[in-house]
Backbone as CSV, one residue per row, in Angstrom:
resi,resn,N_x,N_y,N_z,CA_x,CA_y,CA_z,C_x,C_y,C_z
1,UNK,80.869,-25.641,48.128,80.680,-26.565,49.238,80.475,-25.786,50.539
2,UNK,79.516,-26.208,51.331,79.264,-25.553,52.611,80.349,-25.919,53.615
3,UNK,80.409,-25.139,54.681,81.376,-25.402,55.737,80.815,-26.327,56.805
4,UNK,79.665,-26.927,56.544,79.044,-27.825,57.511,78.259,-28.887,56.754
5,UNK,78.041,-30.001,57.410,77.297,-31.095,56.795,75.799,-30.894,56.978
6,UNK,75.009,-31.690,56.262,73.555,-31.639,56.396,73.143,-31.990,57.826
7,UNK,73.750,-33.037,58.395,73.404,-33.425,59.768,73.775,-32.340,60.769
8,UNK,74.881,-31.675,60.544,75.244,-30.569,61.429,74.220,-29.435,61.326
9,UNK,73.791,-29.131,60.108,72.775,-28.096,59.929,71.479,-28.479,60.625
10,UNK,71.023,-29.712,60.432,69.775,-30.144,61.056,69.884,-30.121,62.576
11,UNK,71.042,-30.488,63.096,71.271,-30.442,64.548,71.123,-29.025,65.070
12,UNK,71.742,-28.074,64.403,71.681,-26.683,64.833,70.245,-26.155,64.753
13,UNK,69.522,-26.511,63.692,68.153,-26.020,63.527,67.232,-26.574,64.610
14,UNK,67.390,-27.838,64.957,66.585,-28.404,66.046,66.972,-27.790,67.385
15,UNK,68.261,-27.579,67.587,68.713,-26.985,68.854,68.102,-25.609,69.066
16,UNK,67.936,-24.851,67.989,67.355,-23.509,68.099,65.925,-23.537,68.641
17,UNK,65.236,-24.656,68.460,63.838,-24.756,68.891,63.699,-25.151,70.355
18,UNK,64.792,-25.524,70.992,64.744,-25.979,72.379,64.882,-24.809,73.336
19,UNK,64.206,-24.908,74.464,64.133,-23.811,75.421,64.798,-24.195,76.738
20,UNK,65.324,-23.217,77.398,65.922,-23.461,78.707,64.848,-23.991,79.662
21,UNK,65.144,-25.089,80.339,64.188,-25.708,81.247,63.364,-26.803,80.627
22,UNK,63.461,-27.021,79.316,62.716,-28.100,78.669,63.142,-29.461,79.210
23,UNK,62.186,-30.401,79.227,62.464,-31.821,79.441,62.210,-32.501,78.105
24,UNK,63.260,-32.996,77.463,63.175,-33.533,76.115,63.493,-35.019,76.104
25,UNK,62.771,-35.763,75.256,62.954,-37.207,75.115,63.163,-37.527,73.645
26,UNK,64.086,-38.423,73.354,64.339,-38.842,71.982,63.970,-40.307,71.803
27,UNK,63.882,-40.721,70.540,63.718,-42.121,70.225,65.071,-42.815,70.153
28,UNK,65.053,-44.077,69.706,66.287,-44.868,69.694,67.234,-44.446,68.573
29,UNK,66.697,-44.220,67.380,67.531,-43.841,66.239,67.496,-42.328,66.103
30,UNK,68.255,-41.660,66.953,68.090,-40.208,67.104,69.419,-39.501,67.292
31,UNK,70.377,-39.770,66.431,71.678,-39.127,66.546,71.550,-37.607,66.492
32,UNK,70.807,-37.097,65.515,70.676,-35.647,65.356,69.915,-35.013,66.521
33,UNK,68.748,-35.540,66.939,68.069,-34.931,68.090,68.882,-34.951,69.383
34,UNK,69.584,-36.056,69.654,70.419,-36.097,70.858,71.500,-35.026,70.775
35,UNK,72.130,-34.924,69.613,73.156,-33.894,69.438,72.568,-32.505,69.604
36,UNK,71.338,-32.294,69.122,70.686,-30.989,69.252,70.468,-30.638,70.717
37,UNK,70.053,-31.605,71.508,69.840,-31.357,72.938,71.155,-31.021,73.639
38,UNK,72.204,-31.785,73.336,73.497,-31.531,73.958,74.053,-30.177,73.535
39,UNK,73.809,-29.801,72.271,74.253,-28.488,71.801,73.485,-27.374,72.505
40,UNK,72.182,-27.533,72.642,71.377,-26.516,73.324,71.836,-26.335,74.764
41,UNK,72.173,-27.440,75.437,72.651,-27.347,76.818,73.931,-26.521,76.915
42,UNK,74.752,-26.571,75.882,76.047,-25.890,75.917,75.988,-24.488,75.322
43,UNK,74.815,-24.083,74.876,74.696,-22.740,74.307,73.632,-21.931,75.065
44,UNK,72.379,-22.040,74.667,71.344,-21.147,75.192,70.397,-21.788,76.191
45,UNK,70.502,-23.120,76.407,69.539,-23.808,77.280,70.250,-24.714,78.270
46,UNK,71.036,-24.133,79.209,71.816,-24.963,80.139,70.959,-25.793,81.081
47,UNK,69.713,-25.397,81.288,68.836,-26.127,82.207,67.903,-27.098,81.485
48,UNK,68.139,-27.347,80.210,67.395,-28.384,79.497,67.790,-29.749,80.039
49,UNK,66.809,-30.643,80.179,67.071,-32.021,80.605,66.779,-32.963,79.440
50,UNK,67.748,-33.787,79.099,67.608,-34.796,78.054,67.489,-36.169,78.689
51,UNK,66.494,-36.930,78.252,66.362,-38.328,78.670,66.333,-39.198,77.423
52,UNK,67.229,-40.156,77.335,67.260,-41.064,76.191,66.227,-42.176,76.404
53,UNK,65.901,-42.944,75.359,64.900,-44.006,75.517,65.310,-45.091,76.503
54,UNK,66.601,-45.195,76.797,67.065,-46.162,77.786,66.998,-45.601,79.204
55,UNK,66.514,-44.370,79.357,66.368,-43.777,80.677,67.588,-43.039,81.176
56,UNK,68.572,-42.800,80.300,69.782,-42.083,80.704,69.485,-40.586,80.736
57,UNK,69.780,-39.957,81.868,69.471,-38.542,82.068,70.742,-37.708,81.884
58,UNK,70.679,-36.755,80.959,71.787,-35.830,80.695,73.124,-36.551,80.550
59,UNK,73.253,-37.405,79.540,74.530,-38.098,79.318,75.624,-37.109,78.926
60,UNK,76.840,-37.435,79.314,78.006,-36.606,78.989,79.170,-37.514,78.613
61,UNK,79.056,-38.315,77.561,80.112,-39.280,77.259,81.324,-38.680,76.548
62,UNK,81.249,-37.401,76.150,82.382,-36.789,75.465,82.392,-37.002,73.974
63,UNK,81.403,-37.727,73.443,81.276,-37.957,72.010,79.855,-38.435,71.731
64,UNK,79.516,-38.583,70.454,78.199,-39.078,70.075,78.264,-40.548,69.677
65,UNK,77.154,-41.259,69.907,76.995,-42.634,69.444,75.750,-42.714,68.565
66,UNK,75.784,-43.575,67.586,74.738,-43.618,66.563,73.363,-43.961,67.134
67,UNK,73.317,-44.855,68.101,72.044,-45.236,68.708,71.879,-44.534,70.048
68,UNK,70.687,-43.958,70.267,70.417,-43.325,71.553,70.242,-44.349,72.661
69,UNK,70.177,-45.638,72.303,70.070,-46.709,73.296,71.414,-47.362,73.590
70,UNK,72.481,-46.845,73.015,73.825,-47.372,73.250,74.161,-47.257,74.736
71,UNK,74.662,-48.328,75.326,74.974,-48.346,76.746,76.058,-47.374,77.149
72,UNK,76.862,-46.928,76.196,77.957,-46.022,76.523,77.475,-44.608,76.852
73,UNK,76.196,-44.301,76.586,75.659,-43.005,76.997,75.615,-42.868,78.526
74,UNK,75.699,-43.976,79.232,75.637,-43.932,80.698,76.836,-43.180,81.277
75,UNK,77.949,-43.217,80.574,79.162,-42.582,81.080,78.939,-41.088,81.322
76,UNK,79.157,-40.652,82.535,79.034,-39.237,82.876,77.623,-38.739,83.055
77,UNK,76.634,-39.646,82.972,75.241,-39.227,83.079,74.895,-38.811,84.517
78,UNK,73.875,-37.959,84.628,73.423,-37.548,85.956,72.672,-38.659,86.663
79,UNK,71.946,-39.466,85.916,71.152,-40.541,86.507,70.762,-41.521,85.405
80,UNK,70.335,-42.709,85.834,69.807,-43.707,84.905,68.497,-44.223,85.483
81,UNK,67.426,-44.017,84.762,66.122,-44.491,85.193,65.698,-45.713,84.409
82,UNK,64.416,-45.973,84.393,63.867,-47.124,83.683,62.794,-46.649,82.712
83,UNK,62.357,-47.556,81.850,61.252,-47.245,80.951,59.994,-46.899,81.749
84,UNK,59.811,-47.561,82.883,58.652,-47.257,83.728,58.691,-45.800,84.179
85,UNK,59.878,-45.326,84.603,60.014,-43.931,85.035,59.642,-42.979,83.904
86,UNK,60.137,-43.287,82.710,59.892,-42.423,81.564,58.413,-42.407,81.192
87,UNK,57.794,-43.579,81.171,56.373,-43.655,80.835,55.525,-42.941,81.889
88,UNK,55.924,-43.063,83.164,55.173,-42.398,84.221,55.255,-40.880,84.068
89,UNK,56.432,-40.365,83.735,56.569,-38.928,83.516,55.691,-38.469,82.363
90,UNK,55.612,-39.291,81.317,54.791,-38.906,80.175,53.328,-38.825,80.571
91,UNK,52.857,-39.787,81.330,51.445,-39.795,81.735,51.117,-38.673,82.712
92,UNK,52.134,-38.169,83.414,51.931,-37.054,84.338,52.098,-35.693,83.668
93,UNK,52.276,-35.704,82.329,52.360,-34.455,81.582,53.633,-33.675,81.786
94,UNK,54.726,-34.359,82.077,55.970,-33.648,82.392,56.898,-33.495,81.192
95,UNK,56.568,-34.110,80.061,57.450,-34.044,78.893,57.150,-32.790,78.074
96,UNK,58.166,-31.983,77.856,57.996,-30.766,77.063,58.182,-31.025,75.575
97,UNK,59.150,-31.855,75.220,59.498,-32.053,73.817,59.704,-33.538,73.539
98,UNK,59.124,-34.008,72.417,59.394,-35.343,71.904,59.824,-35.200,70.451
99,UNK,60.861,-35.901,70.075,61.348,-35.899,68.700,60.819,-37.139,67.979
100,UNK,60.374,-36.950,66.745,59.934,-38.075,65.924,60.498,-37.957,64.519
101,UNK,61.002,-39.082,64.006,61.198,-39.263,62.580,60.071,-40.150,62.093
102,UNK,60.169,-40.642,60.863,59.102,-41.507,60.397,59.427,-42.183,59.085
103,UNK,58.878,-43.380,58.904,58.899,-44.015,57.586,58.112,-43.130,56.620
104,UNK,56.989,-42.590,57.124,56.208,-41.585,56.412,55.831,-40.466,57.389
105,UNK,55.821,-39.245,56.888,55.295,-38.097,57.618,54.365,-37.368,56.655
106,UNK,53.139,-37.118,57.081,52.231,-36.475,56.131,52.117,-34.980,56.376
107,UNK,51.317,-34.326,55.547,51.258,-32.867,55.565,50.673,-32.306,56.857
108,UNK,50.005,-33.166,57.641,49.478,-32.744,58.932,50.412,-33.100,60.087
109,UNK,51.582,-33.631,59.763,52.517,-34.001,60.813,52.215,-35.331,61.472
110,UNK,51.332,-36.139,60.871,51.085,-37.488,61.381,52.247,-38.389,61.012
111,UNK,52.523,-39.378,61.844,53.752,-40.160,61.732,53.433,-41.635,61.546
112,UNK,54.080,-42.247,60.563,53.986,-43.689,60.329,55.360,-44.298,60.561
113,UNK,55.466,-45.099,61.612,56.678,-45.873,61.883,56.400,-47.365,61.810
114,UNK,55.240,-47.737,61.289,54.788,-49.127,61.356,55.007,-49.892,60.067
115,UNK,54.600,-49.346,58.920,54.791,-50.064,57.676,54.157,-49.353,56.506
116,UNK,54.525,-49.782,55.295,53.963,-49.228,54.062,53.659,-50.369,53.093
117,UNK,52.866,-50.048,52.082,52.543,-51.051,51.057,51.624,-52.133,51.573
118,UNK,50.556,-51.747,52.268,49.654,-52.735,52.853,48.893,-53.494,51.770
119,UNK,48.805,-54.801,51.931,48.168,-55.681,50.971,46.786,-56.088,51.488
120,UNK,46.091,-56.888,50.686,44.757,-57.354,51.078,44.782,-58.133,52.386
121,UNK,45.905,-58.765,52.668,46.039,-59.532,53.901,46.167,-58.634,55.125
122,UNK,46.359,-57.362,54.884,46.578,-56.436,55.991,48.025,-56.335,56.402
123,UNK,48.891,-57.048,55.700,50.317,-57.017,56.030,51.050,-56.034,55.123
124,UNK,51.993,-55.277,55.681,52.732,-54.315,54.860,53.843,-55.003,54.062
125,UNK,54.174,-54.433,52.920,55.341,-54.912,52.168,56.630,-54.522,52.896
126,UNK,56.600,-53.346,53.521,57.743,-52.909,54.311,57.294,-52.685,55.740
127,UNK,57.984,-53.296,56.667,57.633,-53.146,58.078,58.656,-52.246,58.765
128,UNK,58.156,-51.207,59.432,59.026,-50.289,60.142,59.292,-50.737,61.559
129,UNK,60.009,-49.920,62.324,60.384,-50.301,63.683,59.246,-50.227,64.688
130,UNK,58.155,-49.526,64.338,57.067,-49.354,65.295,57.426,-48.341,66.364
131,UNK,56.650,-48.357,67.443,56.810,-47.360,68.493,56.523,-47.999,69.835
132,UNK,57.340,-47.665,70.838,57.183,-48.275,72.154,56.041,-47.644,72.943
133,UNK,55.807,-46.357,72.753,54.776,-45.666,73.534,54.120,-44.601,72.666
134,UNK,52.960,-44.911,72.108,52.290,-43.963,71.224,51.764,-42.750,71.981
135,UNK,51.625,-42.857,73.291,51.067,-41.732,74.046,52.005,-40.538,74.098
136,UNK,53.296,-40.739,73.840,54.227,-39.611,73.854,53.760,-38.500,72.901
137,UNK,53.178,-38.894,71.757,52.733,-37.909,70.769,51.536,-37.110,71.266
138,UNK,50.848,-37.629,72.261,49.659,-36.972,72.796,49.998,-36.133,74.024
139,UNK,50.854,-36.664,74.888,51.110,-35.999,76.168,52.292,-35.034,76.133
140,UNK,53.222,-35.193,75.186,54.337,-34.245,75.093,53.809,-32.890,74.656
141,UNK,54.285,-31.842,75.292,53.712,-30.517,75.038,53.916,-30.051,73.612
142,UNK,55.050,-30.410,73.001,55.231,-30.113,71.592,56.118,-31.179,70.964
143,UNK,55.967,-31.347,69.653,56.684,-32.366,68.901,57.572,-31.694,67.870
144,UNK,58.826,-32.125,67.807,59.760,-31.695,66.774,60.005,-32.872,65.841
145,UNK,59.671,-32.695,64.574,59.846,-33.744,63.575,61.163,-33.548,62.839
146,UNK,61.732,-34.647,62.359,62.961,-34.576,61.572,62.999,-35.763,60.627
147,UNK,63.711,-35.629,59.544,63.866,-36.735,58.607,65.199,-36.613,57.898
148,UNK,65.930,-37.721,57.830,67.213,-37.734,57.122,67.025,-37.745,55.617
149,UNK,65.810,-38.075,55.149,65.512,-38.114,53.720,64.338,-37.188,53.424
150,UNK,64.415,-36.509,52.300,63.285,-35.686,51.850,62.898,-36.170,50.463
151,UNK,61.963,-37.117,50.414,61.492,-37.698,49.158,59.980,-37.837,49.223
152,UNK,59.388,-38.132,48.086,57.935,-38.334,48.039,57.528,-39.624,48.736
153,UNK,58.453,-40.508,49.007,58.132,-41.718,49.765,58.005,-41.407,51.244
154,UNK,58.759,-40.428,51.713,58.717,-40.059,53.135,57.649,-39.016,53.403
155,UNK,57.596,-37.975,52.586,56.653,-36.882,52.815,55.441,-37.077,51.909
156,UNK,54.375,-37.584,52.520,53.190,-38.018,51.778,51.978,-37.187,52.170
157,UNK,50.954,-37.253,51.329,49.729,-36.504,51.623,49.024,-37.067,52.853
158,UNK,49.019,-38.396,52.988,48.376,-39.037,54.137,49.114,-40.327,54.452
159,UNK,49.459,-40.538,55.715,50.193,-41.745,56.101,49.328,-42.985,55.888
160,UNK,49.963,-44.082,55.528,49.239,-45.345,55.351,48.831,-45.964,56.683
161,UNK,49.589,-45.676,57.703,49.299,-46.202,59.049,49.616,-45.096,60.045
162,UNK,48.683,-44.788,60.916,48.889,-43.740,61.917,49.511,-44.358,63.168
163,UNK,50.821,-44.236,63.274,51.525,-44.739,64.450,51.455,-43.741,65.597
164,UNK,51.678,-42.472,65.280,51.668,-41.418,66.304,50.946,-40.204,65.733
165,UNK,50.088,-39.632,66.548,49.230,-38.542,66.086,49.993,-37.239,65.951
166,UNK,49.832,-36.627,64.769,50.242,-35.249,64.586,49.016,-34.370,64.763
167,UNK,48.679,-33.652,63.689,47.477,-32.818,63.734,46.263,-33.537,63.141
168,UNK,46.389,-34.853,62.962,45.277,-35.698,62.522,44.683,-35.162,61.224
169,UNK,43.408,-34.736,61.192,42.854,-34.240,59.932,42.769,-32.719,59.878
170,UNK,43.482,-32.039,60.756,43.570,-30.598,60.626,43.191,-29.821,61.872
171,UNK,42.898,-28.560,61.682,42.619,-27.642,62.785,41.518,-28.165,63.696
172,UNK,41.801,-28.209,64.983,40.809,-28.607,65.973,40.671,-30.094,66.191
173,UNK,41.348,-30.910,65.378,41.171,-32.371,65.482,41.702,-32.903,66.806
174,UNK,42.832,-32.435,67.243,43.373,-32.895,68.520,42.449,-32.476,69.661
175,UNK,41.993,-31.240,69.615,41.131,-30.734,70.683,39.822,-31.510,70.765
176,UNK,39.269,-31.892,69.625,38.005,-32.635,69.633,38.141,-33.991,70.303
177,UNK,39.360,-34.519,70.333,39.613,-35.796,70.991,40.098,-35.612,72.430
178,UNK,40.080,-34.379,72.907,40.497,-34.119,74.274,41.993,-33.977,74.453
179,UNK,42.736,-33.819,73.344,44.186,-33.663,73.413,44.501,-32.178,73.581
180,UNK,45.174,-31.849,74.659,45.398,-30.439,74.983,46.792,-29.942,74.617
181,UNK,47.671,-30.843,74.176,49.037,-30.437,73.849,49.113,-29.893,72.423
182,UNK,50.212,-29.208,72.135,50.338,-28.460,70.882,50.531,-29.346,69.663
183,UNK,51.200,-30.483,69.831,51.478,-31.344,68.691,52.698,-30.878,67.924
184,UNK,52.870,-31.332,66.668,54.040,-30.933,65.886,54.081,-29.427,65.640
185,UNK,55.268,-28.854,65.809,55.432,-27.429,65.565,56.353,-27.152,64.389
186,UNK,57.237,-28.091,64.068,58.072,-27.935,62.883,58.665,-29.282,62.492
187,UNK,59.243,-29.304,61.290,59.916,-30.501,60.780,61.159,-30.053,60.030
188,UNK,62.297,-30.618,60.390,63.571,-30.277,59.758,63.972,-31.413,58.822
189,UNK,64.317,-31.067,57.581,64.738,-32.047,56.586,66.059,-31.582,55.973
190,UNK,66.672,-32.388,55.112,67.903,-31.939,54.446,67.687,-30.785,53.465
191,UNK,66.430,-30.484,53.114,66.150,-29.438,52.129,65.544,-28.179,52.724
192,UNK,64.663,-28.353,53.710,63.901,-27.214,54.231,63.618,-27.408,55.712
193,UNK,63.070,-26.354,56.301,62.373,-26.457,57.578,60.905,-26.159,57.315
194,UNK,60.029,-27.089,57.696,58.594,-26.892,57.605,58.059,-26.374,58.940
195,UNK,57.023,-25.550,58.894,56.169,-25.356,60.049,54.730,-25.570,59.594
196,UNK,53.758,-25.131,60.373,52.360,-25.434,60.074,51.547,-24.154,60.007
197,UNK,50.641,-24.087,59.019,49.788,-22.916,58.880,48.565,-23.012,59.785
198,UNK,47.636,-22.091,59.628,46.457,-22.047,60.490,45.586,-23.298,60.349
199,UNK,45.673,-23.960,59.206,44.906,-25.182,58.970,45.664,-26.436,59.389
200,UNK,46.808,-26.226,60.047,47.662,-27.319,60.524,48.162,-28.186,59.372
201,UNK,48.520,-27.515,58.286,49.151,-28.171,57.145,50.574,-27.635,57.007
202,UNK,51.492,-28.485,56.556,52.882,-28.067,56.437,53.055,-26.990,55.375
203,UNK,53.948,-26.064,55.684,54.392,-25.062,54.737,55.897,-24.884,54.929
204,UNK,56.559,-24.318,53.950,58.003,-24.116,54.052,58.273,-22.853,54.863
205,UNK,58.902,-23.041,56.007,59.307,-21.884,56.804,60.586,-21.281,56.255
206,UNK,61.524,-22.162,55.847,62.757,-21.674,55.218,63.352,-22.787,54.369
207,UNK,64.062,-22.401,53.329,64.731,-23.338,52.435,66.229,-23.198,52.631
208,UNK,66.923,-24.338,52.695,68.352,-24.300,52.999,69.148,-23.727,51.824
209,UNK,70.237,-23.109,52.150,71.081,-22.464,51.147,71.497,-23.455,50.059
210,UNK,71.380,-23.037,48.800,71.790,-23.867,47.674,70.743,-24.838,47.173
211,UNK,69.603,-24.931,47.858,68.535,-25.841,47.452,67.561,-25.086,46.551
212,UNK,67.259,-25.633,45.386,66.317,-25.009,44.462,64.883,-25.319,44.880
213,UNK,63.991,-24.350,44.840,62.589,-24.612,45.182,61.976,-25.748,44.388
214,UNK,62.340,-25.872,43.114,61.779,-26.947,42.278,62.145,-28.322,42.827
215,UNK,63.307,-28.427,43.425,63.719,-29.704,44.019,62.841,-30.050,45.211
216,UNK,62.499,-29.056,46.010,61.621,-29.288,47.163,60.249,-29.753,46.688
217,UNK,59.695,-29.057,45.701,58.371,-29.403,45.185,58.369,-30.815,44.609
218,UNK,59.409,-31.161,43.843,59.468,-32.468,43.195,59.618,-33.606,44.190
219,UNK,60.168,-33.315,45.361,60.437,-34.367,46.339,59.464,-34.358,47.519
220,UNK,58.391,-33.620,47.398,57.374,-33.555,48.447,56.068,-34.099,47.890
221,UNK,55.465,-35.053,48.588,54.288,-35.740,48.094,52.968,-35.059,48.402
222,UNK,53.006,-33.775,48.700,51.773,-33.007,48.886,52.030,-31.585,48.398
223,UNK,50.951,-30.873,48.105,51.069,-29.525,47.570,51.564,-28.561,48.634
224,UNK,52.452,-27.677,48.221,53.014,-26.686,49.126,52.546,-25.294,48.745
225,UNK,52.296,-24.444,49.731,51.993,-23.045,49.414,53.129,-22.422,48.620
226,UNK,52.772,-21.516,47.714,53.767,-20.882,46.848,54.786,-20.083,47.645
227,UNK,55.990,-19.984,47.058,57.030,-19.149,47.603,56.817,-17.703,47.196
228,UNK,57.855,-16.855,47.258,59.226,-17.240,47.595,59.393,-17.583,49.065
229,UNK,60.352,-18.464,49.333,60.590,-18.921,50.700,61.870,-18.302,51.241
230,UNK,61.863,-17.898,52.507,63.083,-17.339,53.105,64.190,-18.391,53.165
231,UNK,65.423,-17.925,53.140,66.562,-18.839,53.238,66.868,-19.125,54.697
232,UNK,67.186,-20.377,54.982,67.523,-20.796,56.340,68.786,-20.086,56.821
233,UNK,68.735,-19.546,58.009,69.925,-18.921,58.594,70.949,-20.006,58.908
234,UNK,72.149,-19.916,58.377,73.143,-20.977,58.586,73.696,-20.961,60.007
235,UNK,74.328,-22.056,60.423,74.981,-22.065,61.736,76.086,-21.017,61.806
236,UNK,76.226,-20.396,62.945,77.321,-19.448,63.126,78.615,-20.212,63.416
237,UNK,79.722,-19.527,63.207,81.023,-20.141,63.489,81.140,-20.517,64.955
238,UNK,80.569,-19.682,65.836,80.651,-19.933,67.273,79.890,-21.210,67.649
239,UNK,78.692,-21.374,67.088,77.892,-22.562,67.398,78.554,-23.810,66.816
240,UNK,79.074,-23.727,65.611,79.764,-24.874,65.028,80.983,-25.269,65.862
241,UNK,81.673,-24.283,66.418,82.835,-24.589,67.254,82.418,-25.369,68.492
242,UNK,81.290,-24.987,69.102,80.791,-25.724,70.262,80.353,-27.122,69.854
243,UNK,79.634,-27.222,68.747,79.148,-28.520,68.282,80.295,-29.482,68.037
244,UNK,81.315,-29.019,67.354,82.426,-29.897,66.982,83.415,-30.122,68.118
245,UNK,83.572,-29.127,68.972,84.549,-29.261,70.041,84.035,-29.985,71.262
246,UNK,82.758,-29.767,71.617,82.236,-30.303,72.872,81.194,-31.405,72.693
247,UNK,80.471,-31.383,71.582,79.396,-32.353,71.389,79.823,-33.498,70.479
248,UNK,80.478,-33.182,69.372,80.779,-34.189,68.350,82.236,-34.124,67.903
249,UNK,83.174,-34.319,68.819,84.584,-34.202,68.439,85.061,-35.293,67.488
250,UNK,84.351,-36.428,67.418,84.759,-37.510,66.521,84.099,-37.425,65.150
251,UNK,83.245,-36.429,64.927,82.704,-36.207,63.591,81.602,-37.147,63.169
252,UNK,80.786,-37.629,64.107,79.688,-38.522,63.734,78.650,-37.824,62.859
253,UNK,78.528,-36.522,62.999,77.553,-35.762,62.211,78.113,-35.314,60.873
254,UNK,79.399,-35.537,60.667,80.031,-35.057,59.453,79.821,-36.036,58.313
255,UNK,79.626,-35.484,57.100,79.536,-36.337,55.909,80.810,-36.230,55.076
256,UNK,81.887,-35.920,55.750,83.152,-35.720,55.042,83.363,-34.278,54.635
257,UNK,82.485,-33.392,55.054,82.546,-31.992,54.662,83.074,-31.113,55.792
258,UNK,83.771,-31.716,56.719,84.320,-30.937,57.833,85.847,-30.841,57.652
259,UNK,86.390,-29.656,57.806,87.859,-29.514,57.697,88.565,-30.428,58.684
260,UNK,89.581,-31.141,58.203,90.380,-31.983,59.066,89.854,-33.399,59.210
261,UNK,88.698,-33.703,58.607,88.181,-35.064,58.641,88.269,-35.664,57.240
262,UNK,88.527,-36.969,57.134,88.656,-37.593,55.810,87.344,-37.548,55.060
263,UNK,87.427,-37.345,53.752,86.234,-37.324,52.905,85.921,-38.728,52.419
């Protein structure tokens, strides 16, 4: 058994990608990305600015809440803006990082949050939450993807509905449409961390400790470049101490695998 949960690992891996001075925005269902931003602020990126979808700037509530739109994030925050403020910043090119999960994520990093199983009527069998502002995927300087599930239903060769643009159909596609931002740079899952090759297709950057490569292949709905794949560097004891002591003292990221918390 590891000394950390899957969510704790994903939080640490996303935090490593954040830079001092970044302006980062999360979606509503973003426990792990919010925790990653708060962890980065307390370790290597003290000047990172986090804005939640409700417009809360740099919340400091002393614990984590499951929804990034929870009103309790206001406690200790530096400021509270509006959706208009957030959208205006996006259109002015001020967003450095946007986090996205997805009902589906394809090998080019395109995101489907709208629905799956489309019928002749044009209606999906499953309807997702959708997206409030699709332009975030275009104007944010880089995109960090994450998924709580790694299955062939989530990681597909091509999304059924393009809610937010990743690398579209490959190298140069964003540029041909006049999009100047970098787009998705990596994707963190419970099994691996993906990045993108020269053709803007996902490849395994690292595989998490204890995960068999065959499991990754069987649960990914597109072909992956051959291994061997490097092993993901685990969280250090020092970083875990900060995460648990200052960011998540109530164990919201724990799956029962944290010492001192009930299983």
